[in-house]
Amino acid sequence: SAVISQKPSRDICQRGTSLTIQCQVDSQVTMMFWYRQQPGQSLTLIATANQGSEATYESGFVIDKFPISRPNLTFSTLTVSNLSPEDSSIYLCSVEDLDRGTSYNSPLHFGNGTRLTVT
Amino acid sequence: DAKTTQPPSMDCAEGRAANLPCNHSTISGNEYVYWYRQIHSQGPQYIIHGLKNNETNEMASLIITEDRKSSTLILPHATLRDTAVYYCIVKPSAGANSKLTFGKGITLSVRP
């Protein structure tokens, strides 16, 4: 399975600032996915990031708040802008695990996430 | 909107089999059943997936009913390290869209 490295693993940020989270994969992948997990909750998909095109955002998430970059097939960043305490969550990057299936049924492989606390 | 329903929690004794149920009564013909688990402070871990046949791998077995409206994840010999939230997810195979929609999952507690 692909090895996913997320940086930072955790951070404490002040209200009104921004945090950029990096996701590095050790192999080339077509699609990368960004999820959010609020305290005590399940995971919610923020957006899908394809290399060479604009990210596709899920309902309730907008580019101005969560800009995403995907400069190549092994790297992506998620920025959480204008932070408020409600943004305190774990943010997770994931990619398809093509070793365990085809592009139509491959499972996702997740990093360990970035734990963000906004004060 | 999760398409699955799972009990909120269950427990089992260490060394015994853990059978985790999942209902997916509205599953479509081209949707796979996936199971993931999330151990505290870690990202979700893929366990197994299947379409209609039962599946087994080094981690678990997946039993899907003939009508595909429910499934059971079986951990044959649960250990304390299997304590986690287990998510049952259905996902269409059509297109190259691997979008997963997580529900609340079931919290499995393995007791000594």
Coordinates of N, CA and C in Angstrom, one line a residue, chain A residues 31 33 35 37 41-43 45 58 92 96 100-101 103-108 110-112 115, chain B residues 32 34 36 38 41-44 46 49 58 87 91-96 98-100 102-103:
Chain A
M31 N -6.1 10.3 -8.0 CA -7.0 11.0 -7.1 C -6.5 11.0 -5.7
F33 N -7.9 12.5 -1.8 CA -9.1 12.9 -1.1 C -8.8 13.6 0.2
Y35 N -10.4 14.6 3.9 CA -11.5 14.4 4.8 C -11.3 15.2 6.1
Q37 N -12.6 15.2 10.2 CA -13.2 14.5 11.3 C -13.3 15.4 12.5
Q41 N -16.9 12.7 16.0 CA -17.7 12.5 14.8 C -17.0 11.5 13.8
S42 N -17.8 11.2 12.8 CA -17.3 10.4 11.7 C -16.5 11.3 10.7
L43 N -16.0 10.7 9.7 CA -15.3 11.4 8.7 C -16.3 12.0 7.6
L45 N -16.1 13.9 3.8 CA -15.3 14.3 2.7 C -15.4 15.8 2.4
E58 N -17.3 19.0 -1.9 CA -18.6 18.5 -1.5 C -19.4 19.6 -1.0
L92 N -7.7 14.6 7.2 CA -7.0 13.4 6.7 C -6.9 13.4 5.2
E96 N -6.3 6.2 -3.4 CA -6.7 4.9 -3.8 C -5.5 3.9 -3.6
R100 N -4.9 -3.3 -4.1 CA -6.0 -4.2 -3.6 C -7.3 -4.1 -4.5
G101 N -7.2 -3.6 -5.7 CA -8.3 -3.6 -6.6 C -8.1 -2.8 -7.8
S103 N -9.3 0.5 -10.5 CA -9.7 1.8 -10.2 C -11.2 1.9 -9.9
Y104 N -12.0 0.8 -10.2 CA -13.4 0.9 -9.9 C -13.8 0.4 -8.6
N105 N -12.9 -0.4 -7.9 CA -13.3 -0.9 -6.6 C -12.2 -0.9 -5.6
S106 N -11.1 -0.1 -5.9 CA -10.0 -0.1 -5.0 C -10.4 0.7 -3.7
P107 N -9.9 0.2 -2.6 CA -10.2 0.9 -1.3 C -9.3 2.1 -1.2
L108 N -9.6 2.9 -0.2 CA -8.8 4.0 0.1 C -7.8 3.7 1.2
F110 N -5.5 5.7 4.1 CA -5.5 7.0 4.8 C -4.1 7.2 5.5
G111 N -3.8 8.5 5.5 CA -2.7 8.9 6.4 C -3.3 9.0 7.8
N112 N -2.4 9.4 8.8 CA -2.8 9.5 10.2 C -3.4 10.8 10.6
R115 N -4.1 17.0 13.4 CA -5.0 17.4 14.4 C -4.8 18.9 14.6
Chain B
Y32 N -20.3 -2.0 -4.0 CA -19.5 -2.9 -3.1 C -19.7 -2.5 -1.7
Y34 N -17.7 -2.2 1.8 CA -16.4 -2.0 2.3 C -16.4 -1.9 3.9
Y36 N -13.9 -0.6 7.1 CA -12.8 0.0 7.6 C -12.8 0.0 9.1
Q38 N -11.1 2.3 12.6 CA -10.3 3.4 13.0 C -10.0 3.2 14.5
S41 N -6.9 7.8 17.5 CA -5.8 8.7 17.1 C -5.1 8.2 15.8
Q42 N -5.7 7.3 15.1 CA -5.1 6.9 13.8 C -6.1 7.2 12.7
G43 N -5.6 7.2 11.4 CA -6.5 7.3 10.3 C -7.2 5.9 10.1
P44 N -8.3 5.9 9.3 CA -9.0 4.7 9.1 C -8.1 3.7 8.3
Y46 N -8.2 0.2 6.0 CA -9.0 -0.7 5.2 C -8.9 -2.1 5.7
H49 N -13.3 -5.8 1.4 CA -14.5 -5.4 0.6 C -15.0 -6.6 -0.2
E58 N -6.3 -11.8 5.4 CA -5.5 -12.0 6.6 C -6.1 -11.3 7.9
Y87 N -16.4 0.8 10.5 CA -17.3 1.4 9.5 C -17.6 0.4 8.4
K91 N -20.3 1.5 -1.7 CA -19.8 2.5 -2.7 C -20.0 1.9 -4.1
P92 N -20.5 2.8 -5.0 CA -20.7 2.3 -6.3 C -19.3 2.1 -7.0
S93 N -19.3 1.1 -8.0 CA -18.1 0.8 -8.7 C -18.1 1.6 -10.0
A94 N -19.3 2.1 -10.4 CA -19.3 2.8 -11.7 C -18.5 4.0 -11.7
G95 N -17.7 4.2 -12.8 CA -16.8 5.3 -12.8 C -15.6 5.2 -11.9
A96 N -14.7 6.1 -12.0 CA -13.5 6.0 -11.2 C -13.6 6.9 -10.0
S98 N -13.9 7.0 -6.2 CA -13.7 6.2 -5.0 C -14.3 6.9 -3.8
K99 N -15.2 7.9 -4.0 CA -15.7 8.6 -2.8 C -16.4 7.7 -1.8
L100 N -15.9 7.8 -0.6 CA -16.5 7.0 0.5 C -17.3 7.9 1.4
F102 N -18.8 8.0 5.1 CA -18.7 7.3 6.4 C -19.9 7.6 7.2
G103 N -20.5 6.5 7.8 CA -21.5 6.7 8.8 C -20.9 6.8 10.2

